[in-house]
Coordinates of C-alpha atoms and ligand atoms in Angstrom, one line a residue:
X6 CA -69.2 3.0 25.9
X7 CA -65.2 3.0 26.2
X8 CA -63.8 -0.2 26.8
X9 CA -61.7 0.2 30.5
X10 CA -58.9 -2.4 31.6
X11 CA -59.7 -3.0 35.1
X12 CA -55.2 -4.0 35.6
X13 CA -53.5 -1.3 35.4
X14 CA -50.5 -1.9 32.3
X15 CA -46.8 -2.4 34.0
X16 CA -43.2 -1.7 33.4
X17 CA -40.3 -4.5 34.1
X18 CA -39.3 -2.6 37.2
X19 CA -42.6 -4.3 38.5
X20 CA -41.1 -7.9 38.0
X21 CA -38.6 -10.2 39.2
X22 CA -37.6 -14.3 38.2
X23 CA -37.9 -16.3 40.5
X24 CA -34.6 -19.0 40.2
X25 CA -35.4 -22.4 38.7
X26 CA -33.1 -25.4 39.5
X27 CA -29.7 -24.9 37.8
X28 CA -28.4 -28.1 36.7
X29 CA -24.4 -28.5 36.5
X30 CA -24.0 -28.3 33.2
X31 CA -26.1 -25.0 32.9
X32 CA -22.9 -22.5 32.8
X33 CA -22.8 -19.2 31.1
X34 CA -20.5 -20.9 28.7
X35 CA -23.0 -23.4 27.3
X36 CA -25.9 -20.7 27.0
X37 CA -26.6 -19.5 23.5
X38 CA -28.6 -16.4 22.5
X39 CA -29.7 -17.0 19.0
X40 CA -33.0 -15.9 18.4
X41 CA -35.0 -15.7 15.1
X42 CA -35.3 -12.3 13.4
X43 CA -37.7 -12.8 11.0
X44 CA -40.8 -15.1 10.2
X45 CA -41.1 -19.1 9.6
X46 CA -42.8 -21.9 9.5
X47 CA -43.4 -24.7 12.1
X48 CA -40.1 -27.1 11.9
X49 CA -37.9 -24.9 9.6
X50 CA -35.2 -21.9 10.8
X51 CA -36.3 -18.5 10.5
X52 CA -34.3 -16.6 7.8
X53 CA -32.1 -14.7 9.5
X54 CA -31.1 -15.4 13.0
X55 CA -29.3 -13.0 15.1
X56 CA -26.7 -14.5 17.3
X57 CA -27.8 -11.5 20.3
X58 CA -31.0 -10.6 20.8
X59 CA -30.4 -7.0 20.3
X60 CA -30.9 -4.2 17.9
X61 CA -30.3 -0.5 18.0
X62 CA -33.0 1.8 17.3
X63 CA -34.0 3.4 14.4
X64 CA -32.7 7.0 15.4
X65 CA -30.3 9.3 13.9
X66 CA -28.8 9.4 17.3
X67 CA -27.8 6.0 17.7
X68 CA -27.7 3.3 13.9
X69 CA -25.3 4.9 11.7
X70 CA -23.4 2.9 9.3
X71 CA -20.9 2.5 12.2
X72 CA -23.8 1.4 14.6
X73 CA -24.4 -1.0 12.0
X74 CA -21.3 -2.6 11.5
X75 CA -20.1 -2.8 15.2
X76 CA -23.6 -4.5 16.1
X77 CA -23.7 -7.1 13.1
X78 CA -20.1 -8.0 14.2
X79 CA -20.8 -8.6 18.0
X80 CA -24.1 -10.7 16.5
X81 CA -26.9 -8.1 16.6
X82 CA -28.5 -5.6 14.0
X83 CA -28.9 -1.8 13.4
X84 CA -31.5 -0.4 12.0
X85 CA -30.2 2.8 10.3
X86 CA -32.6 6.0 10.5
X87 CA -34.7 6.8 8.4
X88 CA -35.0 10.5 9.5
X89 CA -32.7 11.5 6.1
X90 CA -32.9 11.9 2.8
X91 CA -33.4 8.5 0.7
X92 CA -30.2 9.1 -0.7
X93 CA -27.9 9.4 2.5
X94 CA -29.7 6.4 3.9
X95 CA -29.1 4.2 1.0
X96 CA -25.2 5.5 1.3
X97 CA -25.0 4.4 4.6
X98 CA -27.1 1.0 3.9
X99 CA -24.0 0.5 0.9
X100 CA -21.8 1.4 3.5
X101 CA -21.9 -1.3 5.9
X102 CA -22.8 -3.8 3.5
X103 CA -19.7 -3.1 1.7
X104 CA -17.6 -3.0 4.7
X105 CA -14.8 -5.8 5.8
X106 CA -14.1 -7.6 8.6
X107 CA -10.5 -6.4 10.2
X108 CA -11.4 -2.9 9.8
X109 CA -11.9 -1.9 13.6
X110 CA -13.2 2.0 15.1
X111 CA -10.2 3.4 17.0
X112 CA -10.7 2.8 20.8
X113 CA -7.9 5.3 21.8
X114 CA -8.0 8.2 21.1
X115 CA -6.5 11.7 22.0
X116 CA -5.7 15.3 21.3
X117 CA -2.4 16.5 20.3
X118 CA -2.7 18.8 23.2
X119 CA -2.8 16.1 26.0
X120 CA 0.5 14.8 27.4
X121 CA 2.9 12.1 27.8
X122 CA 1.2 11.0 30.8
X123 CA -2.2 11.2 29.6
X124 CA -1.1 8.4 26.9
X125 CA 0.7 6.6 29.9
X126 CA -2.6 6.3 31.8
X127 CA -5.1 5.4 28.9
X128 CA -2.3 2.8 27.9
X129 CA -2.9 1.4 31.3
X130 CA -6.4 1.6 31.3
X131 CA -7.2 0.1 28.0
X132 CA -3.5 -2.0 27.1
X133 CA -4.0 -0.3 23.5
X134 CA -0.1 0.6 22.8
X135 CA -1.3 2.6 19.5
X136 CA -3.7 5.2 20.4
X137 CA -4.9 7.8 17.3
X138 CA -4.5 11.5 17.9
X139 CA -7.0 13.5 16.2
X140 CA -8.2 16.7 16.2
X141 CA -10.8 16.7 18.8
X142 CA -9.7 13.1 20.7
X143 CA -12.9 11.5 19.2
X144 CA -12.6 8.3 17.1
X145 CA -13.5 9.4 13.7
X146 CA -11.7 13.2 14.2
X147 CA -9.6 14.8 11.8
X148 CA -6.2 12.4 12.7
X149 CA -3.2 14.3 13.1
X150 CA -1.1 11.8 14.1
X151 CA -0.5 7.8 15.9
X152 CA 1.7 7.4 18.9
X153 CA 2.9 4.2 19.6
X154 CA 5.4 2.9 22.4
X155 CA 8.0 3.7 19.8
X156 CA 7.7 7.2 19.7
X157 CA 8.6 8.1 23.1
X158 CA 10.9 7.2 26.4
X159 CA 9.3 7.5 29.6
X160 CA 12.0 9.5 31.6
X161 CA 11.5 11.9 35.0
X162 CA 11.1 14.7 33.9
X163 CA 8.9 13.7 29.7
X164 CA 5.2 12.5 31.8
X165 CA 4.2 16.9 30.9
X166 CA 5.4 16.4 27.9
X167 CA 2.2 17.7 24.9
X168 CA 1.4 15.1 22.0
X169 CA 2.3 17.1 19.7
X170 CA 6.1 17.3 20.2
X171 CA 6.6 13.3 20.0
X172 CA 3.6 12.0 18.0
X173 CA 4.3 10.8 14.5
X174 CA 2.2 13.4 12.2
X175 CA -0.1 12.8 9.6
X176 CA 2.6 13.9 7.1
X177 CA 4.7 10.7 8.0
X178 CA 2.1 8.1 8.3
X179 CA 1.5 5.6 6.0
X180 CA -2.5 5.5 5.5
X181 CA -5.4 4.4 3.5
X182 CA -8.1 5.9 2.1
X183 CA -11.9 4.9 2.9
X184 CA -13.1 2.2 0.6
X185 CA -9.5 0.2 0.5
X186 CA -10.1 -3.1 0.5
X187 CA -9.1 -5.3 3.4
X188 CA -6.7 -7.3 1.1
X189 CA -5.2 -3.9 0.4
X190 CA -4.9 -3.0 3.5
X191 CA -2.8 -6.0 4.3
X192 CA -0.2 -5.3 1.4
X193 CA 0.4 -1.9 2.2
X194 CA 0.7 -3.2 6.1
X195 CA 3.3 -5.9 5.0
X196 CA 5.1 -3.5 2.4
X197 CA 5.8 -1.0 4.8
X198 CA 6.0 -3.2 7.9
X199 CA 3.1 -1.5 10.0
X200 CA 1.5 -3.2 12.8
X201 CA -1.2 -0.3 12.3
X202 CA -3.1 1.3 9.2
X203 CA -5.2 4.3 9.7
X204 CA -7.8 4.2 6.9
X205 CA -9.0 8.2 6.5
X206 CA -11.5 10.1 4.0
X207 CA -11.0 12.7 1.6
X208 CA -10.9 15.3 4.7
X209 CA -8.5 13.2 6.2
X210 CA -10.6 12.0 9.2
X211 CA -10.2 8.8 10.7
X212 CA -12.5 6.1 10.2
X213 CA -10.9 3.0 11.3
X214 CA -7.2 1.1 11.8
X215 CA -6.8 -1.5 10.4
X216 CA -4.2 -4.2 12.5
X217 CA -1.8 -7.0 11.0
X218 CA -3.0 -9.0 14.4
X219 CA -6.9 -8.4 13.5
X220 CA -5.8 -9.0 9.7
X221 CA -4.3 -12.5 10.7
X222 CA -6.9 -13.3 13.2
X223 CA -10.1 -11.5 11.7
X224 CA -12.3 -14.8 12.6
X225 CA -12.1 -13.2 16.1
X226 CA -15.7 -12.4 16.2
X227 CA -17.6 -15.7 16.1
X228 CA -20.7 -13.9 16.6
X229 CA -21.0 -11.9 13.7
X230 CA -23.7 -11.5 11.6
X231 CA -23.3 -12.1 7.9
X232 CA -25.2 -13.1 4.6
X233 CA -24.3 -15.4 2.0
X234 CA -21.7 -13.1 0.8
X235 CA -19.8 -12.6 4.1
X236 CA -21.0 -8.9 4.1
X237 CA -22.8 -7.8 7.6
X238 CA -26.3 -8.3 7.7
X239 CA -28.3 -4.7 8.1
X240 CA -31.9 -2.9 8.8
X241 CA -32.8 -0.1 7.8
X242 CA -36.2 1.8 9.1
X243 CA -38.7 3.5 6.2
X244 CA -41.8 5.9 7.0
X245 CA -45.5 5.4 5.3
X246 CA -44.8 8.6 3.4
X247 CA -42.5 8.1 0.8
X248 CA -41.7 4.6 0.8
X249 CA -42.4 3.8 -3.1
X250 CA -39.2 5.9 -3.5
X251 CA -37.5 4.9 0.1
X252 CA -37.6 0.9 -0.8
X253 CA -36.4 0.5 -4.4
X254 CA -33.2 2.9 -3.4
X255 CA -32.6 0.6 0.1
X256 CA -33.2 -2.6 -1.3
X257 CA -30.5 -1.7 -4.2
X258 CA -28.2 -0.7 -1.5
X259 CA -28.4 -4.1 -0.3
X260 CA -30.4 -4.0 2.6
X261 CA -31.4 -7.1 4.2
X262 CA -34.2 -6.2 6.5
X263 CA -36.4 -3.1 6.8
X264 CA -38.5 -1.8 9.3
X265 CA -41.8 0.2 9.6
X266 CA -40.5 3.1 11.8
X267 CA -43.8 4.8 13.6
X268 CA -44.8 5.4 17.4
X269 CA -48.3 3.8 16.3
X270 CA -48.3 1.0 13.7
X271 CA -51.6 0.2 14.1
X272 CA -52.7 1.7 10.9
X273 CA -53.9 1.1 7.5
X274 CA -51.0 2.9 6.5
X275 CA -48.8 0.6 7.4
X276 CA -50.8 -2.5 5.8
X277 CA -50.4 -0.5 2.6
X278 CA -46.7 -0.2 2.9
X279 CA -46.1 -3.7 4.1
X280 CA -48.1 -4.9 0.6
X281 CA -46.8 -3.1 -1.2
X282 CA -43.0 -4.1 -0.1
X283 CA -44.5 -7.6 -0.3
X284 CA -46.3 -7.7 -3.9
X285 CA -42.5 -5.7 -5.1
X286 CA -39.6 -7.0 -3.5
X287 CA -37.9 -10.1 -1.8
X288 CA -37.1 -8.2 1.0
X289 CA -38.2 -9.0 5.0
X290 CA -39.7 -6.2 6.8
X291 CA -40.8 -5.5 10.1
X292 CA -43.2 -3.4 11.0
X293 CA -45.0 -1.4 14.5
X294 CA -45.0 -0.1 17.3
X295 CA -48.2 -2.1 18.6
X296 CA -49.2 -2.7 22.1
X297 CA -51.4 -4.9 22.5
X298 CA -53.3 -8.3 20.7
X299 CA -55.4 -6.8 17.7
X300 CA -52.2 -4.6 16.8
X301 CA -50.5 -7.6 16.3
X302 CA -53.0 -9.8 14.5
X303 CA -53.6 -6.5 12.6
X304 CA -49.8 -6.1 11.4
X305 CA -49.5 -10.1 10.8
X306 CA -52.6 -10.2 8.7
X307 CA -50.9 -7.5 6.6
X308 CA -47.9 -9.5 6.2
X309 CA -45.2 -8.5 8.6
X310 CA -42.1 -10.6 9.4
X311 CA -41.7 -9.1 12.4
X312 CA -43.9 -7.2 15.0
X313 CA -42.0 -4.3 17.0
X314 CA -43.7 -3.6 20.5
X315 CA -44.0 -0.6 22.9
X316 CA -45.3 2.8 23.0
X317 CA -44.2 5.3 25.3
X318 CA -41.9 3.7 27.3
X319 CA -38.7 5.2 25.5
X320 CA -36.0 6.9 27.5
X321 CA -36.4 10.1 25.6
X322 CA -40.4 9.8 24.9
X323 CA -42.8 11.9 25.8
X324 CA -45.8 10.6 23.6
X325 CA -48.0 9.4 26.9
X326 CA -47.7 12.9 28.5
X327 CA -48.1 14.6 25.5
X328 CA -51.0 12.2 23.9
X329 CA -51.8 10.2 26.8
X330 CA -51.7 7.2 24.4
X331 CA -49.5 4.3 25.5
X332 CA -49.1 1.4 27.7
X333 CA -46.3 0.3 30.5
X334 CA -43.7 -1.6 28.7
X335 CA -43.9 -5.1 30.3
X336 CA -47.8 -5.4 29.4
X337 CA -47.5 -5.1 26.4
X338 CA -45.0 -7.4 25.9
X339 CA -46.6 -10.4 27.6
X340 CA -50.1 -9.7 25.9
X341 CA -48.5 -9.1 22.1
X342 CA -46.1 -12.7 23.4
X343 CA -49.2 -14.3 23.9
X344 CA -50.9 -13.1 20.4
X345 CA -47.7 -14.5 18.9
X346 CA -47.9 -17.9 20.4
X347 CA -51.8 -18.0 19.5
X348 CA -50.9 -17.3 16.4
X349 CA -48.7 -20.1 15.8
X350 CA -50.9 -22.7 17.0
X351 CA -53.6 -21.5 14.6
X352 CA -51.0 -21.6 11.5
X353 CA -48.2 -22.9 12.2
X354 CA -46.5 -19.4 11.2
X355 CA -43.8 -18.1 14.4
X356 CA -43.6 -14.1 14.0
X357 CA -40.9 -12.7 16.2
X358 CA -41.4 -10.1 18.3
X359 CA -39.1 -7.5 19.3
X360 CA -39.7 -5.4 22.4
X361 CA -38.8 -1.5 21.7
X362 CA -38.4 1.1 24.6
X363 CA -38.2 1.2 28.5
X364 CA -34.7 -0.8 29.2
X365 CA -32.9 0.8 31.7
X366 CA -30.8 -1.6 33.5
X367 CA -29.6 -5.1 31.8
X368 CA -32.0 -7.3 33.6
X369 CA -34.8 -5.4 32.2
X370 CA -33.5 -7.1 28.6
X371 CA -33.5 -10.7 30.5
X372 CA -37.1 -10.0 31.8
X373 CA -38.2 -8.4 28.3
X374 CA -37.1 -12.1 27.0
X375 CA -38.5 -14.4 29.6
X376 CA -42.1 -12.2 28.9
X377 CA -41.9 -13.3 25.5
X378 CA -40.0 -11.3 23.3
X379 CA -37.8 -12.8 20.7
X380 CA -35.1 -9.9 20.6
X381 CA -35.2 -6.1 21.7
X382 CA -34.2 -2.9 20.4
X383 CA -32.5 -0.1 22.5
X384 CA -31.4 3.7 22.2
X385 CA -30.4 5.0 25.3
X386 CA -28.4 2.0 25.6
X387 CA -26.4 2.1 22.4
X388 CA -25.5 6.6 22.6
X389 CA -23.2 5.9 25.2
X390 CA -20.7 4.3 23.0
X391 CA -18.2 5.6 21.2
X392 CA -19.8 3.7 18.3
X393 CA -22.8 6.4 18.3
X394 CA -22.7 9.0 15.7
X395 CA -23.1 11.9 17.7
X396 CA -20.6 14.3 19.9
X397 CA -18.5 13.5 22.7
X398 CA -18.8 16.6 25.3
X399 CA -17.4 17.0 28.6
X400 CA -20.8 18.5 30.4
X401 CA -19.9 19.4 34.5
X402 CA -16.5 17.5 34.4
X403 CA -18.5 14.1 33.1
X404 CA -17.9 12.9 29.4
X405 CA -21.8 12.6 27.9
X406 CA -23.0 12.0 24.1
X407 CA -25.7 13.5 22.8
X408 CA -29.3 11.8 22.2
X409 CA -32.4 13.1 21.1
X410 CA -35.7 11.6 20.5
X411 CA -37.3 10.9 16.8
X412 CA -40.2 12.8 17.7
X413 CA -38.0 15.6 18.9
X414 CA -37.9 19.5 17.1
X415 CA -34.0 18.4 16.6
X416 CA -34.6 15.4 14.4
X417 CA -37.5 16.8 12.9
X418 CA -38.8 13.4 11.9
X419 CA -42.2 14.1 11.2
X420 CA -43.0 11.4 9.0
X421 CA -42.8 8.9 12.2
X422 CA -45.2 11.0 14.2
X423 CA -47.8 12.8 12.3
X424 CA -50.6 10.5 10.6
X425 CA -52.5 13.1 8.4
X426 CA -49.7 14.3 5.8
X427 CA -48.6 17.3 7.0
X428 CA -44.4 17.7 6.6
X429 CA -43.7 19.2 10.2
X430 CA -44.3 18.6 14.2
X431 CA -47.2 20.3 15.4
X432 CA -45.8 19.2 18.8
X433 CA -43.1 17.3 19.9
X434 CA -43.0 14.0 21.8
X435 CA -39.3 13.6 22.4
X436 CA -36.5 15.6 23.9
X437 CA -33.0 16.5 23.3
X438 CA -30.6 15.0 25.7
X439 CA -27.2 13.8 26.7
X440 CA -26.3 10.2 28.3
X441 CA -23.6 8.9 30.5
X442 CA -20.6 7.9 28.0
X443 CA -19.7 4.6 28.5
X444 CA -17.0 3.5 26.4
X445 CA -17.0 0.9 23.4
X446 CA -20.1 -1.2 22.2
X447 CA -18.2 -4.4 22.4
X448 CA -16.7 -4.1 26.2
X449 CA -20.7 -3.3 27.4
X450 CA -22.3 -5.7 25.7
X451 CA -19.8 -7.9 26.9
X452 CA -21.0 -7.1 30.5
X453 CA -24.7 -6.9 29.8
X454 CA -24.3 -10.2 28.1
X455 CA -22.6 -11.8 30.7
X456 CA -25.4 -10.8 33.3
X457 CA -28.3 -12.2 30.8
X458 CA -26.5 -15.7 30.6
X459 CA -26.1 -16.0 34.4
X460 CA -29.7 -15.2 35.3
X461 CA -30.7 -17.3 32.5
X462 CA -28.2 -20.1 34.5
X463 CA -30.5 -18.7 37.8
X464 CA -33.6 -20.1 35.7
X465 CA -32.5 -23.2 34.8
X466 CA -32.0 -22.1 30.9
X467 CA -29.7 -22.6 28.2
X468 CA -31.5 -20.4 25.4
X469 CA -34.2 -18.0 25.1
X470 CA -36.6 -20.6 24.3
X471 CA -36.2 -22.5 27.1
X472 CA -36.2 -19.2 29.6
X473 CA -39.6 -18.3 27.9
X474 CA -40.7 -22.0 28.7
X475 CA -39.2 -22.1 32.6
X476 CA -39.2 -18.6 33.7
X477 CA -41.4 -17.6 36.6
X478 CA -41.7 -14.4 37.2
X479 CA -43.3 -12.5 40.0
X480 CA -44.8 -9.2 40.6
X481 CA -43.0 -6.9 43.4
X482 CA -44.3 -4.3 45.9
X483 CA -43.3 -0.8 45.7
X484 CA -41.4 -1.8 49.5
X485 CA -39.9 -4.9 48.4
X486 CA -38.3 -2.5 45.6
X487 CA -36.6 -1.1 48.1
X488 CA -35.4 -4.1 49.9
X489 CA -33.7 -5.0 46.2
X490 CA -31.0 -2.2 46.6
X491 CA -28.5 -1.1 48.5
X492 CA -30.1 0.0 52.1
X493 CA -29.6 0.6 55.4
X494 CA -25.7 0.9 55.2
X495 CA -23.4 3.8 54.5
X496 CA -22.0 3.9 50.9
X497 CA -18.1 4.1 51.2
X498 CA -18.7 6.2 47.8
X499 CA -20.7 9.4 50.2
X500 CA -17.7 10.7 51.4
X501 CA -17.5 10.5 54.4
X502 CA -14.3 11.6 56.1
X503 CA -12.3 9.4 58.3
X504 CA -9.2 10.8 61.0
Ligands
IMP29 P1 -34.8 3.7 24.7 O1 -34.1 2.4 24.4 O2 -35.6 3.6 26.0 O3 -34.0 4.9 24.5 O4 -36.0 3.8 23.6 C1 -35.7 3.8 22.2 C2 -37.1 3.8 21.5 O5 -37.8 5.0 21.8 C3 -36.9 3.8 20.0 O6 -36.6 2.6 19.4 C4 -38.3 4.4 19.5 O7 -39.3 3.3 19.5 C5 -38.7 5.3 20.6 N1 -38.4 6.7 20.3 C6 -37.4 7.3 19.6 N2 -37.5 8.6 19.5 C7 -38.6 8.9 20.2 C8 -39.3 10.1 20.5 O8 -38.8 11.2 20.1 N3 -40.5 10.0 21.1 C9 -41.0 8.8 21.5 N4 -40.4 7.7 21.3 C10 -39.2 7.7 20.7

């Protein structure tokens, strides 16, 4: 006979913390987020550490080599997708391990087509004073040209004024080319007396600036998440298909940590691969997605250094409707939390675990933490910044990027979803969609940050380890969900008209 669970599995929507006793000195300022990324022993460190508990998702909508480097410098880690050929992956692994600090993605950007006052008013919005013009106003478009508050006079009648006409073009600008080292960079910024380099490729689009400020004060990101060699620290997801190939080509790259990238890892399959990886290389690797005790144990037994958790809950998933397999998100965080602890009063052995899928607003990360996870992994979250690799479109007057799932006809990723060999989808069990753009990785996870650290302060915690000790967290009705928004009062946002 089937086996039933009489509770019904739950999402963090469900839950709320309760507040614990803040003591004085518990101020954002004096929390820390470090959390252990990979396996250890009883009274040693693990590994690597990340400095955030975050990670971006293993989808070619979301870790790039970009992804990767902007993540490892706020303190987290990409893991790029795996949904390409062996050889593109490896590039991109090289890529942001051979990347240098100072080099920074352009965060203003326009067309040569937009005016005087359109520079004006992003000027104001962002204080950048030297904003990129390229082709299509994206960060890494072809760049046609730099304005800077020395090529133009704000008089009555210049505000219409188009780009074009007072922009210094390409042909005038001093630039370097992609794979210039940092040291380089600063020469040619000193020879010339820049304050700004624009590093382009061989089709001259733009892949970062490099500034004499950032060059002088490149220690600016505290956080950041390097090896031995001051190179970023970077995942990179592999498939049970063709991973005797995949590995030896990543791990030459330089990758640091891979990751089993599947919507069910509870299979032999993936005990093979993580032997395999084991018995060939010195290499940490994750493995999952697992919901639920004997997934874990499963996994661990195998050899994992991490366990990745969830099935279902992704924003772009449609595996339960499509499968009916799955389980809510929060459930199956606080049963695999509990395997984990088990497990490390049996051995002494600590196995992170990394809760994948289902965040939709930031306290959902705090919640996913207090539950037990060690660090979690988001898509949704990390499209909407301009550090994505995919479009920027303007879709009914609202700027959106594009994100589709892994197990979607557009990614065509079949080696995550389909168990029996075959090299296509029978069916699909993600869509193709757009998210609200939301500017740059760092100025969100700034804000997302800043809410974790003062709930944690609500608890009566300064890291994660004490928040999983302290936290008590409580259930909530479907009426007392209400009660936790806005209600019973008139939005001044619904437009209504005054005399
Ligand atoms: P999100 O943070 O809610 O967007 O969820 C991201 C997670 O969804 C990924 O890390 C994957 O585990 C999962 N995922 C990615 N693509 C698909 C898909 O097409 N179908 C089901 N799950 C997916």
């Amino acid at each position: 006979m089937a086996t039933y669970y009489t509770e019904p599995s739950r999402t963090f929507s469900e839950y709320l913390l309760i507040p614990g006793l803040t003591t004085k000195a518990c101020t954002p300022a004096n929390v820390h987020l470090k959390t252990p990324l990979v396996k250890f022993k009883k009274g040693e460190e693990s590994a690597i550490q990340l400095n955030i508990p975050f990670s971006s998702a293993v989808m070619q909508a979301v870790s790039d080599h970009h992804m990767a480097v902007a993540l490892a410098r706020a303190g987290g880690i990409s893991f790029i997708f795996g949904s390409q050929s062996i050889e593109e992956e490896a590039r991109m692994v090289s890529k942001a391990k051979s990347w240098k600090a100072g080099f920074v993605v352009s965060k203003s950007n326009l067309t040569p087509e937009h005016t005087l006052a359109d520079v004006l008013e992003l000027k104001e919005r962002t204080g950048h004073s030297t904003v990129a013009i390229t082709q299509d106003g994206t960060p890494r478009g072809k760049l046609l040209g730099i304005v800077t508050s020395r090529d133009y006079r704000v008089s009555r009648d210049s505000s219409a004024k188009q780009i074009r006409e007072f922009m210094t073009p390409f042909s005038s600008l001093v630039y370097g080319q992609s794979g210039l080292s940092l040291g380089d960079a600063n020469d040619l910024i000193w020879e010339h007396k820049l304050n700004c380099l624009p590093i382009v490729d061989a089709d001259q689009n733009l892949e970062f600036l490099v500034f004499r400020k950032d060059y002088d004060a490149h220690k600016e990101n505290p956080l950041e998440l390097l090896d031995e060699n001051k190179s970023y620290i970077v995942g990179a997801g592999i498939n049970t298909k063709d991973y005797e190939e995949r590995v030896p080509a990543l791990v030459e790259a330089g990758v640091d940590v891979l990751v089993i990238d599947s919507s069910d890892g509870y299979s032999e399959w993936q005990s093979d691969v993580i032997r395999y990886v084991k018995s060939n290389f010195d290499v940490k690797i994750g493995a999952g997605n697992v919901v639920d005790r004997e997934g874990f144990r499963y996994l661990v037994d195998a050899g994992a250094d991490f366990i990745k958790v969830g099935i279902g809950g992704g924003s772009i998933c449609i595996t339960r409707e499509q499968k009916g397999i799955g389980r809510g998100q929060a459930s199956s965080v606080i049963e695999v939390a509990e395997a984990r602890d088990e497990y490390f009063r049996e051995t002494g052995i600590y196995v992170p675990i990394c809760s994948d899928g289902g965040i939709v607003h930031d306290y959902h990360i705090t919640l996913a933490l207090a539950m037990g996870a060690d660090f979690v992994m988001m898509g949704r979250y990390f499209a909407r910044f301009d550090e994505s690799p995919t479009r920027k479109l303007k879709v009914n007057g609202s700027f959106v990027k594009e994100f589709w799932g892994e197990g979607s006809n557009r990614a065509r990723n079949w080696q995550r979803y389909d168990s029996g060999g075959k090299s296509n989808l029978l069916f699909e069990e993600g869509v193709d969609s757009y998210v609200p753009y939301a500017g740059s990785l760092q100025e969100n996870l700034d804000k997302t940050i800043g809410k974790i650290k003062s709930t944690m302060c609500n608890c009566g915690a300064l890291s994660i380890q004490e928040l999983q000790q302290k936290a008590r967290i409580t259930l909530v009705s479907a009426t007392s969900l209400v009660e936790g928004g806005a209600h019973d009062v008139m939005l001044k946002e619904s437009g209504i008209s005054g005399d």
